[in-house]
Amino acid sequence: MYRGGKCILAPMVRVGGLPFRLTCLEYGADLVFAEEIIAQRLLDTTRVDNPDLGTTDFLDENGSVCFRTCEAEKDKMVFQMGVSDPDVAVRAAKIIEPYVAGIDVNMGCPKSYSIKGNMGAALLTQPDLIKDILTALVKSCSKPITAKIRILPEEEATLSLCRVIESTGVAALTVHGRTASTRSSAPCNYDMVTKIKKELSIPIILNGASLDIMCRGDMEKVMERTGVDGIMIARAAWQNPGVFSTDPIPAKTAAETFLKRCIDFECPLNILKYTIGKLRALFSSPDGCLQVTKHIEPRLIYKHFGLAEYYDKVTAGRSTKIQDEFQKSKRQKLGDGHILLKEELTPTILQTFRSRVAPRQILNQWLIANGFSNPTFSTVENNKIFTGVLTIDNDTYVVEGDFKNKRTATQAVAYAYCMRNHIELRHYKTGPKTNR
């Protein structure tokens, strides 16, 4: 599975979701690693089959998608988990292994959330814990187990750690050729990875070479130079998912394919915006990205790229049954008599109106001008997720959404009311800043 010069998509938080993975597979990636999911978070999910999308979804208690996959990637997708406990690792692996080709443990992420949880790069100095986690997974799982690390500052310490990992029976080891403190702009340490390859007998995958890669041929050159069994790339693929192809694929063509997969599989709005921010081939000027990502409605983003008709065709008739089930607990706490406002909203709504007139102010002005009484705003909390509640005269309105603070929830319900009643907002989003 990991030998023979594999070209692999690296796990990327927020980017490596199902639409991006499928796009990379379409253009020739041999394997794709999913974005890291914390093992404990997976344990708290509910698995559901999504017939509209043809996917298997793992939803958290608020109905948000924690992880989504489909049959098309089953034999080429590796699930990566963040974990610091062998028992938790095995329990999470048992949940996910029927739907993946392999399971990987992240032992190299230097981000603070991983370090604080004793995960990622925090494990690099704990070889005994690494051994316990990987040994437990290898013994308990039917799918290949792998690990992904970064090199340590000292050569012998790095080689010693790699030997410990090999002794657990893992199927392969991915090595990022930088230390946890080395910036991504620094060159990849090919010499150290070459030494690891010579020291170990299991397949070695090199990660961290994106600075030297523009096409698949470049990947093959790096593999020939280092002797590794495969190469894993992140930033080079983010800039052009077509980089895996044996034939040159324009970055814009690959990016447009990605946008279609986003429509096909309901890419969350915040993920869509974040990802296209690096797909520079989509924009003719530096300001082009900002003009697109300012939109709150997904359709307006897709319309910018000429995909409004495709969006309408694909999304027509999609059911909301699954999400409706997970919203029941919220509705029960709200009681009867409220009017449900259904608009596609995300917490990024406040970013759109930052330093400009916000939806609550716009709504207040409109209601006063049209003879209504002053509105009142409140929130209902459920498992640290807030629902915005708007009362106007004797009518109460709520909006569904996973909002993490009261301010965002109340702005969201104001925005949804404005959209429902065709209260103009657009000129506030693109107009000059105000001191109000």
Short mmCIF file of C-alpha atoms in Angstrom, two decimals:
data_model
loop_
_atom_site.label_atom_id
_atom_site.label_comp_id
_atom_site.label_asym_id
_atom_site.label_seq_id
_atom_site.Cartn_x
_atom_site.Cartn_y
_atom_site.Cartn_z
CA MET A 1 0.00 0.00 0.00
CA TYR A 2 2.82 2.40 0.84
CA ARG A 3 5.54 1.21 -1.53
CA GLY A 4 6.12 1.91 -5.19
CA GLY A 5 6.59 5.68 -5.32
CA LYS A 6 3.26 6.84 -3.95
CA CYS A 7 2.20 10.49 -4.33
CA ILE A 8 0.03 11.32 -1.35
CA LEU A 9 -2.12 14.21 -0.14
CA ALA A 10 -1.09 15.29 3.36
CA PRO A 11 -3.63 15.83 6.13
CA MET A 12 -4.63 19.49 6.27
CA VAL A 13 -6.93 20.90 8.93
CA ARG A 14 -9.95 22.72 7.43
CA VAL A 15 -8.76 21.98 3.89
CA GLY A 16 -8.56 18.20 3.69
CA GLY A 17 -12.29 17.50 3.76
CA LEU A 18 -14.12 15.19 1.37
CA PRO A 19 -14.40 17.65 -1.58
CA PHE A 20 -10.67 18.36 -1.60
CA ARG A 21 -9.70 14.71 -1.14
CA LEU A 22 -11.90 13.62 -4.03
CA THR A 23 -10.49 16.37 -6.24
CA CYS A 24 -6.92 15.21 -5.56
CA LEU A 25 -7.87 11.58 -6.23
CA GLU A 26 -9.51 12.64 -9.48
CA TYR A 27 -6.21 14.18 -10.59
CA GLY A 28 -4.08 11.20 -9.71
CA ALA A 29 -3.23 11.17 -6.00
CA ASP A 30 -2.40 7.60 -5.01
CA LEU A 31 -3.58 8.07 -1.42
CA VAL A 32 -5.24 10.90 0.49
CA PHE A 33 -4.92 11.54 4.20
CA ALA A 34 -7.96 13.10 5.83
CA GLU A 35 -7.67 16.13 8.06
CA GLU A 36 -6.74 15.28 11.65
CA ILE A 37 -9.70 14.45 13.89
CA ILE A 38 -9.25 14.30 17.65
CA ALA A 39 -10.02 10.72 18.70
CA GLN A 40 -12.14 11.75 21.66
CA ARG A 41 -14.27 13.93 19.42
CA LEU A 42 -14.94 10.98 17.12
CA LEU A 43 -16.09 8.93 20.13
CA ASP A 44 -18.76 11.55 20.83
CA THR A 45 -20.29 11.38 17.34
CA THR A 46 -23.25 9.57 15.85
CA ARG A 47 -22.82 7.81 12.51
CA VAL A 48 -25.57 8.43 9.95
CA ASP A 49 -25.95 7.53 6.29
CA ASN A 50 -26.70 10.57 4.16
CA PRO A 51 -28.70 9.39 1.13
CA ASP A 52 -28.82 12.81 -0.49
CA LEU A 53 -25.04 13.03 -0.70
CA GLY A 54 -24.22 9.33 -0.78
CA THR A 55 -21.95 9.80 2.22
CA THR A 56 -21.37 8.39 5.66
CA ASP A 57 -21.41 11.24 8.17
CA PHE A 58 -20.20 11.35 11.75
CA LEU A 59 -22.19 14.08 13.49
CA ASP A 60 -21.56 15.68 16.86
CA GLU A 61 -24.31 16.29 19.40
CA ASN A 62 -25.27 19.54 17.67
CA GLY A 63 -25.65 17.92 14.27
CA SER A 64 -22.45 19.38 12.84
CA VAL A 65 -20.36 17.15 10.59
CA CYS A 66 -17.24 15.99 12.43
CA PHE A 67 -16.15 13.74 9.57
CA ARG A 68 -17.63 12.85 6.19
CA THR A 69 -16.58 10.15 3.74
CA CYS A 70 -17.96 8.18 0.81
CA GLU A 71 -17.45 4.90 -1.02
CA ALA A 72 -15.44 6.51 -3.83
CA GLU A 73 -12.47 7.15 -1.52
CA LYS A 74 -12.74 4.16 0.78
CA ASP A 75 -9.78 2.23 -0.66
CA LYS A 76 -7.47 5.27 -0.86
CA MET A 77 -8.27 7.39 2.17
CA VAL A 78 -6.28 7.24 5.41
CA PHE A 79 -7.91 8.57 8.56
CA GLN A 80 -5.59 10.58 10.83
CA MET A 81 -6.32 10.92 14.51
CA GLY A 82 -4.91 13.08 17.28
CA VAL A 83 -4.66 11.06 20.47
CA SER A 84 -2.65 10.65 23.66
CA ASP A 85 -4.26 7.56 25.18
CA PRO A 86 -3.96 4.00 23.81
CA ASP A 87 -7.47 2.96 24.88
CA VAL A 88 -9.08 6.03 23.32
CA ALA A 89 -7.07 5.42 20.14
CA VAL A 90 -8.34 1.84 19.82
CA ARG A 91 -11.95 2.78 20.51
CA ALA A 92 -11.84 5.52 17.87
CA ALA A 93 -10.12 3.24 15.37
CA LYS A 94 -12.82 0.59 15.79
CA ILE A 95 -15.46 3.16 14.87
CA ILE A 96 -13.75 4.39 11.72
CA GLU A 97 -11.88 1.39 10.32
CA PRO A 98 -14.81 -0.03 8.26
CA TYR A 99 -14.79 3.16 6.18
CA VAL A 100 -11.09 3.77 5.51
CA ALA A 101 -8.02 2.20 3.92
CA GLY A 102 -5.75 2.93 6.88
CA ILE A 103 -5.37 4.75 10.17
CA ASP A 104 -2.60 7.22 11.00
CA VAL A 105 -1.56 8.80 14.28
CA ASN A 106 -0.47 12.44 14.22
CA MET A 107 2.78 12.77 16.15
CA GLY A 108 4.13 15.91 14.51
CA CYS A 109 1.60 18.75 14.73
CA PRO A 110 3.23 21.70 16.56
CA LYS A 111 -0.02 23.66 17.04
CA SER A 112 -0.87 24.69 20.58
CA TYR A 113 -4.13 22.76 20.74
CA SER A 114 -2.25 19.54 20.03
CA ILE A 115 0.57 20.28 22.44
CA LYS A 116 -1.81 21.21 25.26
CA GLY A 117 -3.67 17.94 24.75
CA ASN A 118 -0.40 15.98 24.88
CA MET A 119 -0.90 15.07 21.24
CA GLY A 120 0.95 15.78 18.00
CA ALA A 121 4.52 16.99 18.48
CA ALA A 122 4.16 16.61 22.26
CA LEU A 123 4.52 12.86 21.71
CA LEU A 124 7.92 13.15 20.06
CA THR A 125 9.66 13.21 23.44
CA GLN A 126 7.56 10.37 24.86
CA PRO A 127 8.70 7.20 23.05
CA ASP A 128 7.10 4.89 25.62
CA LEU A 129 3.68 6.46 25.11
CA ILE A 130 4.16 6.35 21.34
CA LYS A 131 4.98 2.67 21.59
CA ASP A 132 1.90 1.97 23.73
CA ILE A 133 -0.45 3.80 21.36
CA LEU A 134 0.87 2.25 18.15
CA THR A 135 1.21 -1.25 19.60
CA ALA A 136 -2.39 -1.16 20.83
CA LEU A 137 -3.63 -0.04 17.42
CA VAL A 138 -1.62 -2.61 15.47
CA LYS A 139 -2.89 -5.43 17.69
CA SER A 140 -6.52 -4.30 17.61
CA CYS A 141 -7.12 -3.13 14.04
CA SER A 142 -7.46 -4.91 10.74
CA LYS A 143 -6.39 -1.87 8.69
CA PRO A 144 -2.76 -0.72 8.27
CA ILE A 145 -1.55 1.57 11.06
CA THR A 146 0.96 4.35 10.38
CA ALA A 147 2.48 7.30 12.20
CA LYS A 148 3.49 10.78 11.09
CA ILE A 149 6.34 12.54 12.89
CA ARG A 150 8.76 15.45 12.59
CA ILE A 151 12.50 15.11 12.96
CA LEU A 152 14.10 15.99 16.29
CA PRO A 153 16.96 18.48 16.66
CA GLU A 154 19.44 15.64 17.31
CA GLU A 155 20.12 13.00 14.65
CA GLU A 156 20.51 10.04 17.01
CA ALA A 157 17.35 10.96 18.93
CA THR A 158 15.44 11.01 15.65
CA LEU A 159 16.80 7.62 14.55
CA SER A 160 16.12 6.12 17.97
CA LEU A 161 12.52 7.31 17.88
CA CYS A 162 12.05 5.89 14.39
CA ARG A 163 13.37 2.52 15.53
CA VAL A 164 10.86 2.50 18.40
CA ILE A 165 8.04 3.24 15.97
CA GLU A 166 9.16 0.49 13.59
CA SER A 167 9.22 -2.02 16.46
CA THR A 168 5.47 -1.58 17.02
CA GLY A 169 4.63 -3.21 13.69
CA VAL A 170 3.33 -0.16 11.84
CA ALA A 171 2.91 -0.42 8.09
CA ALA A 172 4.80 2.79 7.28
CA LEU A 173 6.20 5.98 8.75
CA THR A 174 5.77 9.50 7.41
CA VAL A 175 8.58 11.91 8.28
CA HIS A 176 8.23 15.67 7.98
CA GLY A 177 11.73 16.92 7.25
CA ARG A 178 11.59 19.81 9.72
CA THR A 179 11.61 20.05 13.49
CA ALA A 180 8.53 21.16 15.40
CA SER A 181 10.00 24.65 15.77
CA THR A 182 11.22 25.04 12.17
CA ARG A 183 9.16 27.39 10.01
CA SER A 184 7.57 26.04 6.84
CA SER A 185 9.60 28.48 4.76
CA ALA A 186 12.82 26.70 5.76
CA PRO A 187 14.21 23.97 3.45
CA CYS A 188 13.22 20.37 4.05
CA ASN A 189 16.01 18.30 5.61
CA TYR A 190 16.35 15.68 2.89
CA ASP A 191 19.58 14.30 4.34
CA MET A 192 17.94 13.35 7.63
CA VAL A 193 15.02 11.66 5.90
CA THR A 194 17.48 9.75 3.69
CA LYS A 195 19.27 8.47 6.80
CA ILE A 196 15.97 7.33 8.29
CA LYS A 197 15.13 5.46 5.10
CA LYS A 198 18.48 3.66 5.21
CA GLU A 199 18.04 2.82 8.90
CA LEU A 200 14.54 1.33 8.73
CA SER A 201 13.04 -1.47 6.68
CA ILE A 202 9.44 -0.25 6.65
CA PRO A 203 8.22 2.18 3.95
CA ILE A 204 9.18 5.80 4.59
CA ILE A 205 7.04 8.65 3.29
CA LEU A 206 8.65 12.09 3.01
CA ASN A 207 6.62 15.17 3.91
CA GLY A 208 7.62 18.83 3.77
CA ALA A 209 8.93 19.18 0.21
CA SER A 210 6.23 21.46 -1.22
CA LEU A 211 8.73 24.29 -1.76
CA ASP A 212 10.40 22.13 -4.42
CA ILE A 213 7.28 20.77 -6.09
CA MET A 214 5.31 22.14 -9.00
CA CYS A 215 4.27 18.88 -10.69
CA ARG A 216 4.29 15.10 -10.27
CA GLY A 217 7.67 14.93 -11.98
CA ASP A 218 9.13 17.02 -9.16
CA MET A 219 7.78 14.50 -6.64
CA GLU A 220 9.47 11.68 -8.50
CA LYS A 221 12.77 13.58 -8.47
CA VAL A 222 12.60 14.04 -4.68
CA MET A 223 11.84 10.35 -4.21
CA GLU A 224 14.78 9.41 -6.40
CA ARG A 225 17.06 11.78 -4.50
CA THR A 226 16.13 10.46 -1.04
CA GLY A 227 15.20 6.86 -1.79
CA VAL A 228 11.89 7.13 0.07
CA ASP A 229 8.86 5.03 -0.84
CA GLY A 230 6.49 7.93 -1.28
CA ILE A 231 6.05 11.65 -0.95
CA MET A 232 3.30 13.50 0.88
CA ILE A 233 2.46 17.11 -0.01
CA ALA A 234 0.22 19.76 1.48
CA ARG A 235 0.80 23.34 0.26
CA ALA A 236 1.68 22.35 -3.30
CA ALA A 237 -1.63 20.50 -3.53
CA TRP A 238 -3.55 23.34 -1.90
CA GLN A 239 -2.27 25.76 -4.52
CA ASN A 240 -3.09 23.31 -7.32
CA PRO A 241 -4.95 20.03 -6.62
CA GLY A 242 -3.97 18.99 -10.16
CA VAL A 243 -0.31 18.69 -9.11
CA PHE A 244 -0.74 14.90 -8.81
CA SER A 245 -1.54 14.47 -12.50
CA THR A 246 0.99 12.95 -14.90
CA ASP A 247 -0.22 15.51 -17.44
CA PRO A 248 -0.05 19.24 -16.63
CA ILE A 249 -3.32 20.50 -15.18
CA PRO A 250 -3.85 24.27 -14.95
CA ALA A 251 -4.43 25.34 -11.37
CA LYS A 252 -7.63 27.14 -12.36
CA THR A 253 -9.07 23.98 -13.93
CA ALA A 254 -8.33 21.95 -10.81
CA ALA A 255 -9.74 24.67 -8.57
CA GLU A 256 -12.99 24.73 -10.55
CA THR A 257 -13.26 20.95 -10.17
CA PHE A 258 -12.84 21.40 -6.43
CA LEU A 259 -15.67 23.95 -6.35
CA LYS A 260 -17.99 21.46 -8.05
CA ARG A 261 -17.09 18.79 -5.49
CA CYS A 262 -17.88 21.36 -2.78
CA ILE A 263 -21.37 21.71 -4.23
CA ASP A 264 -21.74 17.95 -4.63
CA PHE A 265 -20.90 17.26 -0.99
CA GLU A 266 -22.12 20.40 0.82
CA CYS A 267 -18.79 21.87 1.83
CA PRO A 268 -19.34 24.08 4.91
CA LEU A 269 -19.18 27.77 4.09
CA ASN A 270 -16.25 28.54 6.39
CA ILE A 271 -14.21 25.68 4.89
CA LEU A 272 -15.06 26.80 1.37
CA LYS A 273 -13.88 30.35 2.07
CA TYR A 274 -10.71 29.22 3.81
CA THR A 275 -9.71 26.86 1.03
CA ILE A 276 -10.32 29.13 -1.94
CA GLY A 277 -8.16 31.73 -0.18
CA LYS A 278 -5.12 29.73 -1.30
CA LEU A 279 -6.42 28.81 -4.74
CA ARG A 280 -4.91 31.95 -6.25
CA ALA A 281 -5.45 30.76 -9.82
CA LEU A 282 -9.15 31.54 -9.36
CA PHE A 283 -8.50 35.26 -9.06
CA SER A 284 -7.08 37.79 -11.46
CA SER A 285 -6.10 40.27 -8.73
CA PRO A 286 -5.10 40.16 -5.04
CA ASP A 287 -8.42 41.75 -4.10
CA GLY A 288 -10.39 39.14 -6.02
CA CYS A 289 -10.47 36.70 -3.14
CA LEU A 290 -11.80 39.31 -0.71
CA GLN A 291 -14.59 40.24 -3.12
CA VAL A 292 -15.72 36.60 -3.14
CA THR A 293 -15.24 35.54 0.47
CA LYS A 294 -17.20 38.52 1.79
CA HIS A 295 -20.40 36.71 0.77
CA ILE A 296 -22.48 34.94 3.40
CA GLU A 297 -24.62 32.95 0.95
CA PRO A 298 -22.80 29.98 -0.69
CA ARG A 299 -24.69 30.43 -3.94
CA LEU A 300 -23.22 33.92 -4.40
CA ILE A 301 -19.73 32.48 -4.10
CA TYR A 302 -20.43 29.79 -6.66
CA LYS A 303 -22.15 32.32 -8.90
CA HIS A 304 -18.93 34.32 -9.03
CA PHE A 305 -17.28 31.33 -10.71
CA GLY A 306 -20.16 30.67 -13.11
CA LEU A 307 -21.51 27.73 -11.11
CA ALA A 308 -24.88 29.12 -9.96
CA GLU A 309 -26.78 26.92 -12.41
CA TYR A 310 -24.79 23.86 -11.36
CA TYR A 311 -25.44 24.72 -7.69
CA ASP A 312 -29.19 25.04 -8.27
CA LYS A 313 -29.35 21.78 -10.19
CA VAL A 314 -27.37 19.75 -7.66
CA THR A 315 -28.99 21.14 -4.52
CA ALA A 316 -32.60 21.10 -5.76
CA GLY A 317 -34.69 18.77 -3.64
CA ARG A 318 -32.06 17.99 -1.04
CA SER A 319 -33.57 16.87 2.22
CA THR A 320 -32.89 18.45 5.60
CA LYS A 321 -34.19 15.43 7.51
CA ILE A 322 -30.88 14.53 9.14
CA GLN A 323 -30.20 18.04 10.41
CA ASP A 324 -33.83 18.42 11.49
CA GLU A 325 -33.47 15.43 13.80
CA PHE A 326 -30.44 16.93 15.49
CA GLN A 327 -32.17 20.27 15.99
CA LYS A 328 -35.04 18.77 18.01
CA SER A 329 -33.32 19.24 21.37
CA LYS A 330 -32.87 22.94 20.63
CA ARG A 331 -36.50 23.38 19.64
CA GLN A 332 -37.72 21.60 22.75
CA LYS A 333 -35.86 24.11 24.93
CA LEU A 334 -37.35 27.00 22.96
CA GLY A 335 -40.93 25.88 23.55
CA ASP A 336 -43.92 26.37 21.25
CA GLY A 337 -45.03 29.41 19.33
CA HIS A 338 -41.76 30.49 17.76
CA ILE A 339 -41.25 31.11 14.06
CA LEU A 340 -38.27 29.25 12.62
CA LEU A 341 -36.11 31.28 10.24
CA LYS A 342 -34.14 29.06 7.87
CA GLU A 343 -31.14 30.78 6.35
CA GLU A 344 -27.69 29.27 5.69
CA LEU A 345 -25.58 31.03 8.27
CA THR A 346 -22.18 30.52 9.84
CA PRO A 347 -20.32 32.30 12.65
CA THR A 348 -18.37 34.17 9.98
CA ILE A 349 -21.36 36.49 9.60
CA LEU A 350 -19.84 38.96 12.07
CA GLN A 351 -16.64 39.16 10.06
CA THR A 352 -18.64 40.34 7.08
CA PHE A 353 -20.18 43.21 9.03
CA ARG A 354 -17.14 44.09 11.14
CA SER A 355 -16.57 47.87 11.25
CA ARG A 356 -19.85 48.38 9.41
CA VAL A 357 -23.47 48.59 10.48
CA ALA A 358 -24.39 45.16 11.88
CA PRO A 359 -27.67 43.31 11.20
CA ARG A 360 -29.14 44.17 14.63
CA GLN A 361 -28.65 47.90 14.01
CA ILE A 362 -30.08 47.67 10.51
CA LEU A 363 -33.11 45.79 11.79
CA ASN A 364 -33.68 48.24 14.64
CA GLN A 365 -33.63 51.18 12.24
CA TRP A 366 -35.98 49.44 9.80
CA LEU A 367 -38.50 48.44 12.49
CA ILE A 368 -38.66 51.94 13.93
CA ALA A 369 -39.05 53.46 10.48
CA ASN A 370 -41.92 51.08 9.71
CA GLY A 371 -43.90 51.54 12.93
CA PHE A 372 -42.89 48.42 14.88
CA SER A 373 -41.97 48.39 18.54
CA ASN A 374 -38.32 47.96 19.55
CA PRO A 375 -37.19 44.33 19.17
CA THR A 376 -35.78 42.29 22.03
CA PHE A 377 -32.96 39.79 21.63
CA SER A 378 -32.12 36.81 23.80
CA THR A 379 -30.43 33.43 23.48
CA VAL A 380 -31.04 29.84 24.50
CA GLU A 381 -27.99 27.74 25.39
CA ASN A 382 -27.73 24.01 24.75
CA ASN A 383 -24.41 22.20 25.32
CA LYS A 384 -22.47 25.48 25.00
CA ILE A 385 -24.13 26.22 21.63
CA PHE A 386 -26.37 29.28 21.41
CA THR A 387 -29.60 29.88 19.50
CA GLY A 388 -30.60 33.45 18.78
CA VAL A 389 -34.14 34.52 19.72
CA LEU A 390 -35.81 37.67 18.36
CA THR A 391 -39.13 39.04 19.66
CA ILE A 392 -41.05 41.71 17.74
CA ASP A 393 -44.39 42.74 19.23
CA ASN A 394 -46.02 39.35 19.93
CA ASP A 395 -44.00 37.27 17.48
CA THR A 396 -40.88 35.27 18.41
CA TYR A 397 -38.32 34.18 15.84
CA VAL A 398 -35.36 31.82 16.10
CA VAL A 399 -32.66 30.75 13.66
CA GLU A 400 -30.91 27.40 13.57
CA GLY A 401 -27.14 27.29 13.66
CA ASP A 402 -24.20 26.27 15.80
CA PHE A 403 -23.19 29.62 17.31
CA LYS A 404 -20.55 29.63 20.02
CA ASN A 405 -21.43 32.93 21.68
CA LYS A 406 -24.47 35.06 22.37
CA ARG A 407 -23.42 37.99 20.21
CA THR A 408 -23.07 35.91 17.07
CA ALA A 409 -26.38 34.13 17.72
CA THR A 410 -28.35 37.38 18.05
CA GLN A 411 -26.69 38.92 14.99
CA ALA A 412 -27.57 35.77 13.07
CA VAL A 413 -31.27 35.86 13.95
CA ALA A 414 -31.39 39.55 13.01
CA TYR A 415 -29.75 38.78 9.69
CA ALA A 416 -32.16 35.90 9.01
CA TYR A 417 -35.16 38.12 9.75
CA CYS A 418 -33.84 40.76 7.36
CA MET A 419 -33.36 38.18 4.63
CA ARG A 420 -36.84 36.74 5.16
CA ASN A 421 -38.45 40.17 4.88
CA HIS A 422 -36.21 41.46 2.08
CA ILE A 423 -34.68 44.18 4.23
CA GLU A 424 -31.70 45.50 2.27
CA LEU A 425 -28.32 44.51 3.69
CA ARG A 426 -26.07 44.27 0.69
CA HIS A 427 -24.94 47.89 0.52
CA TYR A 428 -23.82 47.68 4.13
CA LYS A 429 -21.58 44.73 3.31
CA THR A 430 -19.76 46.45 0.47
CA GLY A 431 -20.18 50.13 1.28
CA PRO A 432 -17.89 52.50 3.17
CA LYS A 433 -17.06 51.95 6.84
CA THR A 434 -19.10 53.78 9.44
CA ASN A 435 -18.40 54.89 12.98
CA ARG A 436 -21.83 53.85 14.21
#
